[in-house]
Amino acid sequence: GENVEQHPSTLSVQEGDSAVIKCTYSDSASNYFPWYKQELGKRPQLIIDIRSNVGEKKDQRIAVTLNKTAKHFSLHITETQPEDSAVYFCAANKPANAGNMLTFGGGTRLMVKP
Amino acid sequence: EPEVTQTPSHQVTQMGQEVILRCVPISNHLYFYWYRQILGQKVEFLVSFYNNEISEKSEIFDDQFSVERPDGSNFTLKIRSTKLEDSAMYFCASQTLPGRGAEAFFGQGTRLTVV
């Protein structure tokens, strides 16, 4: 089955700095890669996603890159703010005919210090 | 904005008891899921459900677990005989029929505590 590894497990940055979180996946059939932000005690919420036919996607301060050959994808947050502090999960999604479930990485606890 | 809703938000049950967790997916969605998250750990897939049947299940989803869509709106997860290690946050999620990937919307979760 799919295996998603995520690094680092914790990341502490100063407000205004950039943060980068990296994930690798094992199953080349995966074709959709969402990133979720989870605040303490709350539901995971999608912040950005990328499909396998795209190499990069940006939404304001957040960007995601995908390298299909190397089977890795990364989340980049620029100009971090204290409200960015949360746990971030990457995930990989296989096509519907292969089960369609999300396999999550282990999570990165991001702490943005004011 | 439409939401996935789950009830109850918190359930405490004694070991060996049956629990039913309820979810109302977004109305035009066709794929439904249960995930669980043990405190401090990652979100783990349990089961996916499409066209009134299970389409995929993980090793966690053993014979003690079952899912049902009893009517057009509810999607339930039943644990027949709860164990201490079933204590976790259980998330329901739903998704439109995915073509090249589509957002999975998560409910707010049910925190299950088995004592």
Coordinates of C-alpha atoms in Angstrom, one line a residue:
Chain A
G1 CA 0.0 0.0 0.0
E2 CA 0.9 3.7 0.0
N3 CA 3.3 5.0 2.5
V4 CA 3.8 8.8 3.1
E5 CA 6.7 10.1 5.1
Q6 CA 6.7 13.7 6.3
H7 CA 9.6 15.8 7.7
P8 CA 10.3 17.5 9.9
S9 CA 8.0 16.4 12.7
T10 CA 8.4 19.8 14.4
L11 CA 9.4 23.1 13.0
S12 CA 9.9 26.4 14.8
V13 CA 10.3 29.6 12.9
Q14 CA 10.4 33.3 13.6
E15 CA 7.4 35.3 12.4
G16 CA 8.1 36.5 8.9
D17 CA 10.4 33.7 8.0
S18 CA 9.6 30.9 5.6
A19 CA 8.7 27.3 6.5
V20 CA 9.1 24.3 4.3
I21 CA 7.6 20.9 5.0
K22 CA 8.6 17.9 2.8
C23 CA 6.8 14.6 2.0
T24 CA 7.6 11.5 0.1
Y25 CA 5.2 8.9 -1.2
S26 CA 5.8 5.4 -2.4
D27 CA 3.0 4.5 -4.8
S28 CA 3.4 6.0 -8.2
A29 CA -0.4 5.5 -8.8
S30 CA -1.1 8.3 -6.4
N31 CA -2.3 11.3 -8.3
Y32 CA -3.6 13.9 -5.9
F33 CA -1.7 15.5 -3.0
P34 CA -3.6 17.7 -0.5
W35 CA -2.2 19.5 2.5
Y36 CA -4.3 19.8 5.6
K37 CA -3.9 22.2 8.5
Q38 CA -5.2 21.0 11.8
E39 CA -5.5 23.3 14.8
L40 CA -5.7 21.7 18.2
G41 CA -8.9 19.7 18.7
K42 CA -10.3 20.6 15.3
R43 CA -10.9 19.0 12.0
P44 CA -8.2 18.8 9.3
Q45 CA -8.9 21.6 6.8
L46 CA -7.6 21.7 3.3
I47 CA -5.2 24.5 2.6
I48 CA -3.8 23.7 -0.8
D49 CA -3.7 20.7 -3.1
I50 CA -1.9 19.7 -6.3
R51 CA -2.7 17.1 -8.9
S52 CA -0.1 14.9 -10.6
N53 CA -0.3 16.8 -13.9
V54 CA 1.0 20.0 -12.3
G55 CA 4.5 20.7 -10.9
E56 CA 3.7 23.7 -8.8
K57 CA 0.8 25.6 -7.4
K58 CA 0.6 28.8 -5.4
D59 CA -2.1 30.5 -3.3
Q60 CA -1.0 33.7 -1.7
R61 CA 1.6 32.9 0.9
I62 CA 1.3 29.1 0.4
A63 CA 2.8 27.1 -2.4
V64 CA 3.2 23.4 -3.1
T65 CA 5.7 21.7 -5.4
L66 CA 5.5 18.2 -6.8
N67 CA 8.3 16.0 -8.2
K68 CA 6.6 12.9 -9.7
T69 CA 9.8 11.3 -10.7
A70 CA 11.3 11.5 -7.2
K71 CA 7.9 11.0 -5.6
H72 CA 8.1 13.9 -3.3
F73 CA 6.1 17.1 -2.7
S74 CA 6.7 20.1 -0.5
L75 CA 4.7 22.8 1.2
H76 CA 6.2 26.3 1.4
I77 CA 4.8 29.0 3.6
T78 CA 6.3 32.4 3.2
E79 CA 6.0 35.4 5.6
T80 CA 4.8 33.2 8.4
Q81 CA 2.4 34.6 11.0
P82 CA 1.5 33.3 14.5
E83 CA -1.8 32.1 13.2
D84 CA 0.0 29.7 10.9
S85 CA 0.9 27.7 14.0
A86 CA -0.8 24.3 13.7
V87 CA -0.1 20.7 12.7
Y88 CA 0.2 20.3 9.0
F89 CA -0.4 17.0 7.3
C90 CA 0.4 16.0 3.8
A91 CA -1.5 13.2 2.1
A92 CA -1.5 11.2 -1.1
N93 CA -4.7 10.0 -2.8
K94 CA -4.9 7.1 -5.2
P95 CA -7.4 7.1 -8.1
A96 CA -10.9 6.0 -7.4
N97 CA -10.4 2.7 -9.0
A98 CA -7.6 2.0 -6.5
G99 CA -9.6 2.8 -3.4
N100 CA -9.5 6.6 -3.4
M101 CA -8.5 6.9 0.2
L102 CA -6.1 9.4 1.6
T103 CA -2.9 8.2 3.1
F104 CA -1.5 10.8 5.5
G105 CA 2.0 11.7 6.6
G106 CA 2.9 11.8 10.2
G107 CA 2.3 15.6 10.6
T108 CA 4.5 18.6 11.2
R109 CA 3.9 20.8 14.2
L110 CA 4.7 24.3 13.1
M111 CA 5.3 26.9 15.7
V112 CA 5.6 30.5 14.6
K113 CA 7.2 32.7 17.3
P114 CA 6.1 36.3 17.3
Chain B
E1 CA -20.7 26.6 2.9
P2 CA -21.9 23.0 3.2
E3 CA -20.3 21.0 6.0
V4 CA -19.9 17.4 7.0
T5 CA -21.5 17.1 10.5
Q6 CA -20.8 14.4 13.1
T7 CA -22.6 13.4 16.2
P8 CA -21.9 13.1 19.1
S9 CA -18.9 15.4 19.5
H10 CA -17.7 13.3 22.4
Q11 CA -18.7 9.8 23.5
V12 CA -17.5 8.0 26.6
T13 CA -18.2 4.2 26.7
Q14 CA -17.3 1.2 28.7
M15 CA -15.0 -1.4 27.3
G16 CA -17.0 -4.1 25.5
Q17 CA -20.0 -1.8 24.7
E18 CA -21.2 -1.0 21.2
V19 CA -21.0 2.5 19.9
I20 CA -22.5 4.1 16.8
L21 CA -20.9 7.2 15.4
R22 CA -23.0 9.3 13.1
C23 CA -22.2 11.5 10.1
V24 CA -24.2 13.5 7.7
P25 CA -22.0 14.0 4.6
I26 CA -22.4 16.9 2.2
S27 CA -25.6 16.2 0.2
N28 CA -24.2 15.9 -3.4
H29 CA -21.2 13.8 -2.4
L30 CA -20.9 10.2 -3.4
Y31 CA -17.8 8.9 -1.6
F32 CA -17.8 8.6 2.1
Y33 CA -15.0 7.8 4.5
W34 CA -14.1 7.1 8.1
Y35 CA -10.7 8.0 9.5
R36 CA -9.4 7.9 13.0
Q37 CA -6.7 9.8 14.8
I38 CA -5.2 8.6 18.0
L39 CA -4.2 11.5 20.2
G40 CA -1.0 13.0 18.9
Q41 CA -0.7 10.7 15.9
K42 CA -1.5 10.9 12.3
V43 CA -4.9 10.5 10.6
E44 CA -5.4 6.9 9.6
F45 CA -7.8 5.6 7.0
L46 CA -10.4 3.1 8.1
V47 CA -12.9 2.6 5.3
S48 CA -14.3 4.1 2.1
F49 CA -17.9 3.6 1.0
Y50 CA -19.3 4.2 -2.5
N51 CA -22.5 3.1 -4.2
N52 CA -23.8 1.6 -1.0
E53 CA -20.9 -0.7 -0.4
I54 CA -17.4 -0.7 1.1
S55 CA -14.9 0.1 -1.6
E56 CA -11.7 -0.2 0.5
K57 CA -10.8 -0.9 4.1
S58 CA -7.7 -0.8 6.1
E59 CA -6.2 -3.4 8.4
I60 CA -7.6 -1.4 11.3
F61 CA -11.2 -2.0 10.1
D62 CA -11.6 -5.5 11.4
D63 CA -14.8 -7.5 12.1
Q64 CA -15.6 -5.3 15.1
F65 CA -16.3 -2.4 12.7
S66 CA -19.1 -1.9 10.3
V67 CA -20.5 1.0 8.3
E68 CA -23.9 1.7 7.0
R69 CA -25.8 4.3 5.1
P70 CA -29.3 3.6 6.5
D71 CA -31.0 6.4 4.6
G72 CA -30.2 9.0 2.0
S73 CA -28.3 11.3 4.4
N74 CA -26.7 9.4 7.3
F75 CA -23.5 7.5 7.3
T76 CA -22.7 5.5 10.4
L77 CA -19.7 3.7 11.9
K78 CA -20.4 1.0 14.4
I79 CA -17.9 -0.6 16.8
R80 CA -19.4 -3.7 18.2
S81 CA -17.3 -4.4 21.3
T82 CA -15.1 -1.4 22.1
K83 CA -11.6 -1.9 23.3
L84 CA -9.4 0.6 25.2
E85 CA -7.3 1.1 22.0
D86 CA -10.3 2.2 20.1
S87 CA -10.1 5.5 22.0
A88 CA -9.4 8.1 19.3
M89 CA -10.9 11.0 17.3
Y90 CA -13.0 9.6 14.5
F91 CA -13.5 11.7 11.5
C92 CA -16.0 11.3 8.8
A93 CA -15.2 12.7 5.3
S94 CA -17.0 13.0 2.1
Q95 CA -16.1 13.7 -1.5
T96 CA -17.7 14.3 -4.8
L97 CA -17.1 11.6 -7.4
P98 CA -13.4 12.2 -8.0
G99 CA -12.1 12.5 -11.4
R100 CA -8.5 13.6 -11.1
G101 CA -8.7 14.2 -7.4
A102 CA -11.2 16.2 -5.4
E103 CA -11.2 17.8 -2.0
A104 CA -12.3 15.5 0.9
F105 CA -14.3 17.5 3.4
F106 CA -13.9 16.4 7.0
G107 CA -16.4 16.6 9.8
Q108 CA -15.5 18.1 13.1
G109 CA -14.9 14.6 14.6
T110 CA -16.2 12.4 17.4
R111 CA -13.9 11.9 20.3
L112 CA -14.4 8.4 21.5
T113 CA -13.1 7.5 25.0
V114 CA -13.3 3.9 26.0
V115 CA -12.9 3.3 29.8

